[in-house]
mmCIF file of C-alpha atoms and ligand atoms in Angstrom:
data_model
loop_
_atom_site.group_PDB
_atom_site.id
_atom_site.type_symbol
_atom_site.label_atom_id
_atom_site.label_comp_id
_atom_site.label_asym_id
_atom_site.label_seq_id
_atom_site.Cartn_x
_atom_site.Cartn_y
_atom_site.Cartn_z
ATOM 1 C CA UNK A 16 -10.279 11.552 -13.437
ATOM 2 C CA UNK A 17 -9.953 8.452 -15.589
ATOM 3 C CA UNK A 18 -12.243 5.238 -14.427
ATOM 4 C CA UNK A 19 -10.619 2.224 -13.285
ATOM 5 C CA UNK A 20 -13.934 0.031 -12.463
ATOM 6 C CA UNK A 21 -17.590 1.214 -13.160
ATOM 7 C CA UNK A 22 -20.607 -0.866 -11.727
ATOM 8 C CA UNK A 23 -23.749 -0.897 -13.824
ATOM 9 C CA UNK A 24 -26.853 -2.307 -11.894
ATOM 10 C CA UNK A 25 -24.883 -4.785 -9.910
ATOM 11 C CA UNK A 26 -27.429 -7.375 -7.725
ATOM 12 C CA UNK A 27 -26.653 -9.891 -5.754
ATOM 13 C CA UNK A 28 -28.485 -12.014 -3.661
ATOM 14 C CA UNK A 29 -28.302 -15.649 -1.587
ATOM 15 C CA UNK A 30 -31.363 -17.670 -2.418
ATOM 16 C CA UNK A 31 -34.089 -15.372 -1.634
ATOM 17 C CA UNK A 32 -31.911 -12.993 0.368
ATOM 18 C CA UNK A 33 -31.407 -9.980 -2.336
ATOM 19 C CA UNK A 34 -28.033 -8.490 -0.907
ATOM 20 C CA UNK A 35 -26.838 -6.015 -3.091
ATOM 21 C CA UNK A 36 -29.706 -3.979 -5.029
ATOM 22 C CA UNK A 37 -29.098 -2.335 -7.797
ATOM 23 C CA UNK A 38 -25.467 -0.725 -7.143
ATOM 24 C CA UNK A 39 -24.162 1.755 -9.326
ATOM 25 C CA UNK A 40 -20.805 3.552 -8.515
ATOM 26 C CA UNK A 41 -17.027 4.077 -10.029
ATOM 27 C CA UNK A 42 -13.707 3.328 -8.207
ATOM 28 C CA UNK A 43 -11.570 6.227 -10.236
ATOM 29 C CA UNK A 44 -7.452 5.874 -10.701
ATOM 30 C CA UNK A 45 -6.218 7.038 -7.882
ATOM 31 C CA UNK A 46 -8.825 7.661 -5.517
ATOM 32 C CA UNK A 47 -9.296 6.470 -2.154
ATOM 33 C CA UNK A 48 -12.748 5.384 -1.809
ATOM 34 C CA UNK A 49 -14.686 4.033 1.536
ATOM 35 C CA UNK A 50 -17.115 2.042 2.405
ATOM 36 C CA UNK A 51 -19.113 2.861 5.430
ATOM 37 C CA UNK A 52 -22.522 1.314 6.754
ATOM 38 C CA UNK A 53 -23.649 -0.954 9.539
ATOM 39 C CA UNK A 54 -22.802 -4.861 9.823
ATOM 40 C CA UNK A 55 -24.826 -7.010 7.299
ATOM 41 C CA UNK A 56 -25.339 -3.835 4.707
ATOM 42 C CA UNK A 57 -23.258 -5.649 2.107
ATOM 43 C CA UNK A 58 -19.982 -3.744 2.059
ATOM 44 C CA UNK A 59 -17.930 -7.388 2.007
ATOM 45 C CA UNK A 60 -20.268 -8.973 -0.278
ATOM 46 C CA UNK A 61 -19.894 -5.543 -2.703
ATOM 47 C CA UNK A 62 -15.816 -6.194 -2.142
ATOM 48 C CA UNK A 63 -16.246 -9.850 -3.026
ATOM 49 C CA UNK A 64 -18.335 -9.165 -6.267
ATOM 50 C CA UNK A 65 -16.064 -7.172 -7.930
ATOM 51 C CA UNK A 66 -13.076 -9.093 -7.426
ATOM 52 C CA UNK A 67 -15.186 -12.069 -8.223
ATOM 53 C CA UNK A 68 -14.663 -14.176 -5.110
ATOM 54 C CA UNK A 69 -18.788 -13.816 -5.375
ATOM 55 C CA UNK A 70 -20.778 -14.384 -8.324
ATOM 56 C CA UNK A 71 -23.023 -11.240 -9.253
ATOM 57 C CA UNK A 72 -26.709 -12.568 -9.831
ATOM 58 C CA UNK A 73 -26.890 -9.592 -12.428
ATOM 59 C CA UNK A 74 -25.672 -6.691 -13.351
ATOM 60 C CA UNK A 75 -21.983 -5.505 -15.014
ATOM 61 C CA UNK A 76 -18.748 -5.020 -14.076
ATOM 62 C CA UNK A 77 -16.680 -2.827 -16.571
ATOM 63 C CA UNK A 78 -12.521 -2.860 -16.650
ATOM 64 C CA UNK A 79 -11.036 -0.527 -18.157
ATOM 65 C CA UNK A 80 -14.428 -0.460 -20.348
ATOM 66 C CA UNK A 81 -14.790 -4.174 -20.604
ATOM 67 C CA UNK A 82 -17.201 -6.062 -19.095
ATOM 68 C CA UNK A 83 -15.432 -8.715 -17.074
ATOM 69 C CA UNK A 84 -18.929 -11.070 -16.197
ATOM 70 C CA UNK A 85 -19.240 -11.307 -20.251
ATOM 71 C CA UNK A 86 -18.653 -14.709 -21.775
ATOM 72 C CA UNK A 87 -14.723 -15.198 -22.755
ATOM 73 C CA UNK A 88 -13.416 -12.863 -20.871
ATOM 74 C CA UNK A 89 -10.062 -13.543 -19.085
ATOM 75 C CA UNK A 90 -10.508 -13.309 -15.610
ATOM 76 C CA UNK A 91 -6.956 -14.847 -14.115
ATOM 77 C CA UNK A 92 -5.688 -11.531 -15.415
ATOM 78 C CA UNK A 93 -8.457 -8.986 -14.075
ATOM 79 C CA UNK A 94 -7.804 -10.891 -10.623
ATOM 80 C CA UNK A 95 -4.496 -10.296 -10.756
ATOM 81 C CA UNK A 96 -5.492 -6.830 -11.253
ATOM 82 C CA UNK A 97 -7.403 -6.407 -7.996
ATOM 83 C CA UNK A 98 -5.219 -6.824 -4.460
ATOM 84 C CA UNK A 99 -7.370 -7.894 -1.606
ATOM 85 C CA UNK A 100 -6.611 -8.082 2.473
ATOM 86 C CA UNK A 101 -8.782 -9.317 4.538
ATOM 87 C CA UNK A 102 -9.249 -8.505 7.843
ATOM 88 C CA UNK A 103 -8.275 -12.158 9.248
ATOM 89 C CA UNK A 104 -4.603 -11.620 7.404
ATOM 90 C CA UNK A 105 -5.143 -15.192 5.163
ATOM 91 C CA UNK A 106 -1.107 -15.314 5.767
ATOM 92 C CA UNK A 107 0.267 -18.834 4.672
ATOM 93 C CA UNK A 108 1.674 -19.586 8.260
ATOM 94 C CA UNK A 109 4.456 -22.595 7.094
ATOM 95 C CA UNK A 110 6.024 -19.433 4.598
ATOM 96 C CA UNK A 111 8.012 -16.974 6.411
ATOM 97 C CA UNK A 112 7.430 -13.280 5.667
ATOM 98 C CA UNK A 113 9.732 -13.039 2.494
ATOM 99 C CA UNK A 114 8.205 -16.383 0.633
ATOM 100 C CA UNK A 115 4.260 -15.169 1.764
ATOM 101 C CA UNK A 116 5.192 -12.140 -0.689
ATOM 102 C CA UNK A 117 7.034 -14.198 -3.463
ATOM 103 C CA UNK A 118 4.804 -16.947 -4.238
ATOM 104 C CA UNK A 119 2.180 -14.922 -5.678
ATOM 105 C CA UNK A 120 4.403 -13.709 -8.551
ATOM 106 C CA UNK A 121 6.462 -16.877 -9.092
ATOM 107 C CA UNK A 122 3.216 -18.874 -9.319
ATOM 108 C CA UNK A 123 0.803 -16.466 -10.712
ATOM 109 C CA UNK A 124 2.643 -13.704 -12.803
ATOM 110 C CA UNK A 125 5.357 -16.181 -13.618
ATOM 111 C CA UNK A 126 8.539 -13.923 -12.419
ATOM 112 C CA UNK A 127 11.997 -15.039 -12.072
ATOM 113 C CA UNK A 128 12.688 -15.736 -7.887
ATOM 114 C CA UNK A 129 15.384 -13.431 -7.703
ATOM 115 C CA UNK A 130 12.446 -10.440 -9.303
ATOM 116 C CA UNK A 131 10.017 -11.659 -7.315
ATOM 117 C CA UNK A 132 12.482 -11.427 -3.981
ATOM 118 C CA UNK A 133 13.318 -7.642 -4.948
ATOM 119 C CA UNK A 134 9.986 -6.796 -5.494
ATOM 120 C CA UNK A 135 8.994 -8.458 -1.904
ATOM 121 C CA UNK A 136 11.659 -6.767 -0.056
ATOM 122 C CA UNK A 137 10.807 -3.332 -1.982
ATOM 123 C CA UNK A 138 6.964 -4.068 -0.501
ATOM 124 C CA UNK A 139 8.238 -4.984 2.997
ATOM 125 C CA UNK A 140 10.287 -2.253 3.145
ATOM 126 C CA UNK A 141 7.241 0.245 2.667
ATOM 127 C CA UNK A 142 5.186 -1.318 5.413
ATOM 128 C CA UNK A 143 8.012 -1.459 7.243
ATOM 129 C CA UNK A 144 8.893 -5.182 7.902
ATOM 130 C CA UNK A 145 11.663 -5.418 5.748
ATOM 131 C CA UNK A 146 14.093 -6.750 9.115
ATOM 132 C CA UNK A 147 10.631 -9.226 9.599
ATOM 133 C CA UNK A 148 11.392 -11.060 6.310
ATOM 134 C CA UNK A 149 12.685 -14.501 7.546
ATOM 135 C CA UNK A 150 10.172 -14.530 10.754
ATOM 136 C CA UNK A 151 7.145 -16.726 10.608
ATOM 137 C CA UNK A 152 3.846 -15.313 11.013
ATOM 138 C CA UNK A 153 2.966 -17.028 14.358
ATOM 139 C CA UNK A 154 6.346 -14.929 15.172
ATOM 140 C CA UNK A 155 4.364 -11.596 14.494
ATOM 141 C CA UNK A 156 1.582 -9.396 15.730
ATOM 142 C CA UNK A 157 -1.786 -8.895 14.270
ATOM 143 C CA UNK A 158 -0.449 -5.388 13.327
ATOM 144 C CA UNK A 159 2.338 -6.968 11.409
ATOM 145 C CA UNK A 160 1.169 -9.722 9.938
ATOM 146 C CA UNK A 161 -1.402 -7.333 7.947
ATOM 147 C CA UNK A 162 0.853 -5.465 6.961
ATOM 148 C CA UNK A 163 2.753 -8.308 5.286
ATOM 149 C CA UNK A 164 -0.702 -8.938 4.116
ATOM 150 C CA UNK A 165 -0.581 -5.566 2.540
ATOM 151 C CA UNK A 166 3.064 -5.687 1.338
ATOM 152 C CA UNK A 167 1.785 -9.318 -0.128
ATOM 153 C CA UNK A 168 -0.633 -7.482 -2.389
ATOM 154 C CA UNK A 169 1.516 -4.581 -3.635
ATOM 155 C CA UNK A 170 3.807 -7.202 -4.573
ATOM 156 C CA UNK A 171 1.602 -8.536 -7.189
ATOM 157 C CA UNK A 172 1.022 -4.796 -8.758
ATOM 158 C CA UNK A 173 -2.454 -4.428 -8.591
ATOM 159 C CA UNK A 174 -4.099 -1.678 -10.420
ATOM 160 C CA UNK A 175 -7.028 -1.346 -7.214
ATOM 161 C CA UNK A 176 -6.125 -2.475 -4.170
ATOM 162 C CA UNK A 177 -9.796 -3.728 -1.807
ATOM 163 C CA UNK A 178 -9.635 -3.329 1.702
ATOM 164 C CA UNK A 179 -11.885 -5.638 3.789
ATOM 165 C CA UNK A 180 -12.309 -3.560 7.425
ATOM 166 C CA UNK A 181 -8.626 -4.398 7.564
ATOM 167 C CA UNK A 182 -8.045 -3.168 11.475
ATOM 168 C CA UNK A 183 -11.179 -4.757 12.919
ATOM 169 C CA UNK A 184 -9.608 -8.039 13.877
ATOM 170 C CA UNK A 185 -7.037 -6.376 15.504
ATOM 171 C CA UNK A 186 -5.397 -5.367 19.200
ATOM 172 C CA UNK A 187 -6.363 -1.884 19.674
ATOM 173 C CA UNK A 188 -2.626 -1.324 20.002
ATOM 174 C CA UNK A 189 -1.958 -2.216 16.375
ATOM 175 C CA UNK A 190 -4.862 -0.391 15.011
ATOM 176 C CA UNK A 191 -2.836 2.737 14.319
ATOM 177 C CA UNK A 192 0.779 1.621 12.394
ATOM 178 C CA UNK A 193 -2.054 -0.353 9.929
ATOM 179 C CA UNK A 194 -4.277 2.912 9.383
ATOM 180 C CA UNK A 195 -0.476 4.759 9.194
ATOM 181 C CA UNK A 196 0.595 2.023 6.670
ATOM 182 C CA UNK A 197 -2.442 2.424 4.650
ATOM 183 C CA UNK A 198 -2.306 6.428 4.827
ATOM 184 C CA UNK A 199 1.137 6.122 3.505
ATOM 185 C CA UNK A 200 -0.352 4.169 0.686
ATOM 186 C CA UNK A 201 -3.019 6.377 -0.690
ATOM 187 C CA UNK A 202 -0.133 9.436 -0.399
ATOM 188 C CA UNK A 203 1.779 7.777 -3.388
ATOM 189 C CA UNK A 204 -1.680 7.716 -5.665
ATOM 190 C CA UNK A 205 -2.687 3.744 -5.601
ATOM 191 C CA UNK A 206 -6.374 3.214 -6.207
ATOM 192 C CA UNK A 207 -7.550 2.291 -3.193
ATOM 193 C CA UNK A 208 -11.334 1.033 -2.067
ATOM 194 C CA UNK A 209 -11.852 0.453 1.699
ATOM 195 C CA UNK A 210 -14.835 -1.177 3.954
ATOM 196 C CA UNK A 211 -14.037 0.420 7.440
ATOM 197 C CA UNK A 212 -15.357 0.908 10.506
ATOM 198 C CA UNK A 213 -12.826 3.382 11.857
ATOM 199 C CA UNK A 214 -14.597 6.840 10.906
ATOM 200 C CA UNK A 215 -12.038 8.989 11.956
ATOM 201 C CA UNK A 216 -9.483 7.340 9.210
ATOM 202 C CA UNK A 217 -12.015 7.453 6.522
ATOM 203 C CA UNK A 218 -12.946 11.391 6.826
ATOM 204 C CA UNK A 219 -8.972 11.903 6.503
ATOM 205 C CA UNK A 220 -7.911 10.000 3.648
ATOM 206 C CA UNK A 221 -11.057 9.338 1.477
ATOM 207 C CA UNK A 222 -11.450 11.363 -1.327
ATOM 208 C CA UNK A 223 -15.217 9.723 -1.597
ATOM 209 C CA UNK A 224 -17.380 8.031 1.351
ATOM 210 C CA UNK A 225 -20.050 5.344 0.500
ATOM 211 C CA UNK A 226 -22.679 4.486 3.046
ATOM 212 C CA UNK A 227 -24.516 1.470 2.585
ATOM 213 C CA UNK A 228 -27.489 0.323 4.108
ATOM 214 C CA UNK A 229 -29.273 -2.576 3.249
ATOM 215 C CA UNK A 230 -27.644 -3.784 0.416
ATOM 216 C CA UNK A 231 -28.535 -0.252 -1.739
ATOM 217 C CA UNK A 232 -25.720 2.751 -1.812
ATOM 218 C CA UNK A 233 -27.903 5.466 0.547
ATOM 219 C CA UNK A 234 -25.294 8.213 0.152
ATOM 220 C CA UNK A 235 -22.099 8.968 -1.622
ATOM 221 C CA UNK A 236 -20.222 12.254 -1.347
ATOM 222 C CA UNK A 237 -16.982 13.737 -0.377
ATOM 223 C CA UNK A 238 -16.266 12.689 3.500
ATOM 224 C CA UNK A 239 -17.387 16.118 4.540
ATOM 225 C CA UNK A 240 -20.486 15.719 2.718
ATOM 226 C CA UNK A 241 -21.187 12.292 4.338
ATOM 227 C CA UNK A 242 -19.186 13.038 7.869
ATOM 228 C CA UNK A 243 -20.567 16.846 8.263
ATOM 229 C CA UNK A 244 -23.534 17.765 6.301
ATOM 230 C CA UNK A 245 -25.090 14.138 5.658
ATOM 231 C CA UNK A 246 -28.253 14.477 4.209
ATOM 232 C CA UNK A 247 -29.946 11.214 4.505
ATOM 233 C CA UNK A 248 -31.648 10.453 7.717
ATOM 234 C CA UNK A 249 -30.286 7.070 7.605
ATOM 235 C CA UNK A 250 -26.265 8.498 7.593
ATOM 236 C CA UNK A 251 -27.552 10.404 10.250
ATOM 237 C CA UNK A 252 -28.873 7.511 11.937
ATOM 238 C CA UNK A 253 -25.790 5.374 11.397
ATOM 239 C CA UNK A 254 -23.383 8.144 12.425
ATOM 240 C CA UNK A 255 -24.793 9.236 15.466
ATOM 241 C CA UNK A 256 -24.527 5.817 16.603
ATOM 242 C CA UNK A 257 -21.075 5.581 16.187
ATOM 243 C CA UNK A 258 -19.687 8.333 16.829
HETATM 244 P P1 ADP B 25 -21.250 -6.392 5.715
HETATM 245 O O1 ADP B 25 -19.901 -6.690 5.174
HETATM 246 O O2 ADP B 25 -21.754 -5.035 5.390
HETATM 247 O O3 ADP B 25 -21.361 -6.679 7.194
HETATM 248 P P2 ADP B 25 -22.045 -8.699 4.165
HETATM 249 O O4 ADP B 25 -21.800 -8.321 2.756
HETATM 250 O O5 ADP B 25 -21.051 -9.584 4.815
HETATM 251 O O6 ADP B 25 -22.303 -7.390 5.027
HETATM 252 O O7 ADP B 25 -23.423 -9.425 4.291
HETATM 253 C C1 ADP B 25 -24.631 -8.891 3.757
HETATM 254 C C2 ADP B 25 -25.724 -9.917 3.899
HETATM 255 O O8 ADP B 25 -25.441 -11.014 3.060
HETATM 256 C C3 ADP B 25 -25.894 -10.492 5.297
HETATM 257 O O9 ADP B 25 -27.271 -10.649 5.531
HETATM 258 C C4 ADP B 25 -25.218 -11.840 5.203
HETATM 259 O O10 ADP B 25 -25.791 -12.745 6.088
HETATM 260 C C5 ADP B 25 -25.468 -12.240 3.768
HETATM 261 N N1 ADP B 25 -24.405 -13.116 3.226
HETATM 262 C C6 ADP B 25 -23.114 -12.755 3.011
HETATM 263 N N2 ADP B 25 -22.411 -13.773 2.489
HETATM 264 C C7 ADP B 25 -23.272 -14.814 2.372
HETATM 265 C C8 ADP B 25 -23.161 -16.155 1.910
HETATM 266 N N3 ADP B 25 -22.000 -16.630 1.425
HETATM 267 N N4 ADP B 25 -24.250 -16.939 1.937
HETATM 268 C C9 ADP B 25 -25.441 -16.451 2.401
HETATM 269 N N5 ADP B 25 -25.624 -15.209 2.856
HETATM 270 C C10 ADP B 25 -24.562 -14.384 2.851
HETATM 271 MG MG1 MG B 26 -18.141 -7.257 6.107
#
């Protein structure tokens, strides 16, 4: 398996607050890769450094071999490398659903309106929402309007696609057409990394679990590794108290 993003000794910390400690892991092409581990373990703040929204304090981020935190380095592109959705959507609410997945390309990757429209409605149609395009987003539900956050992304043809615990601002309702969305996703072989708090999604589609605690990776395996036979006491902590 050919890597997509390695992370060499990656630290990160607030003033005195050291975050992440000394991280060390691999997203692969076309692997779906979660991130499990109790609130305030430093699964966003992971997200966030490698797409750069953060600042690493230290540490190395390689693309495609290169190190993207060295001097010189072009970062517009590597972003436009990486799509994110959060989990509070980060819709523009005065587009409607077609223009929230066109403006990226026009603007960023420079394509022709009439590519950038195909490529939307190609996206929307995937998650589903093509018939949603000319609706506003206060027209939507929290289900839909991430998955126009999702279509948004894809639009932009990202190499990784970051998930930030996309279903936990959500009606428990739409929990499940996101999770079936994002299924759907990693069945066509997009690189996908994934902070989530829904346990029974990540043991099905993850080909590798992460659990973080405190800012340090305590385990990594294969989800039955991590969901069945965990050998760390604190997995085993963490999992009997959520599941
Ligand atoms: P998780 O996503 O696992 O809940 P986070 O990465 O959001 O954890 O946060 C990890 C720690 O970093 C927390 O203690 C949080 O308060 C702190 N933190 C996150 N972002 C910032 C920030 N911008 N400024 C200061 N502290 C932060
Ligand atoms: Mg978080």
């Amino acid at each position: 398996m050919s890597t997509i993003i390695e992370i060499n000794h990656l630290k990160k910390s607030f003033g005195d607050n050291e975050v992440l400690k000394d991280i060390q892991t691999t997203v692969n092409k076309g692997e779906v890769l979660t991130i499990i581990g109790s609130s305030g373990s430093g699964k966003s703040t992971l997200l966030r450094c490698i797409n750069l929204l953060e600042k690493p304090t230290s540490g190395e981020i390689l693309y495609n071999g290169e190190n993207v935190l060295q001097k010189g380095y072009n970062l517009s592109t590597y972003r436009t490398k990486l799509g994110m959705v959060f989990q509070s959507f980060n819709l523009f609410n005065n587009l409607n659903v077609l223009e929230n997945c066109t403006t990226g390309q026009i603007t960023v990757l420079k394509r022709h309106p009439e590519e950038a429209k195909k490529i939307a409605l190609e996206n929307l149609d995937k998650v589903g929402l093509k018939e949603f395009q000319s609706a506003k987003p206060s027209q939507l539900s929290g289900g839909q309007k991430q998955r126009v956050a999702i279509a948004r992304a894809l639009s932009m043809n990202p190499d990784v696609m970051l998930f930030d615990e996309p279903t936990s601002a959500l009606d428990p309702e739409t929990v499940g057409e996101v999770l079936k969305t994002m299924k759907d996703l990693a069945q066509t072989g997009l690189t996908m990394v994934i902070v989530t708090h829904e346990m029974d999604f990540a043991r099905d589609v993850s080909d590798r679990v992460i659990f973080m605690d405190k800012g340090v990776i305590a385990e990594e395996g294969a989800p039955e590794d991590i969901f069945v036979h965990p050998k760390e006491e604190r997995t085993k902590a963490f999992l009997s108290r959520i599941l």
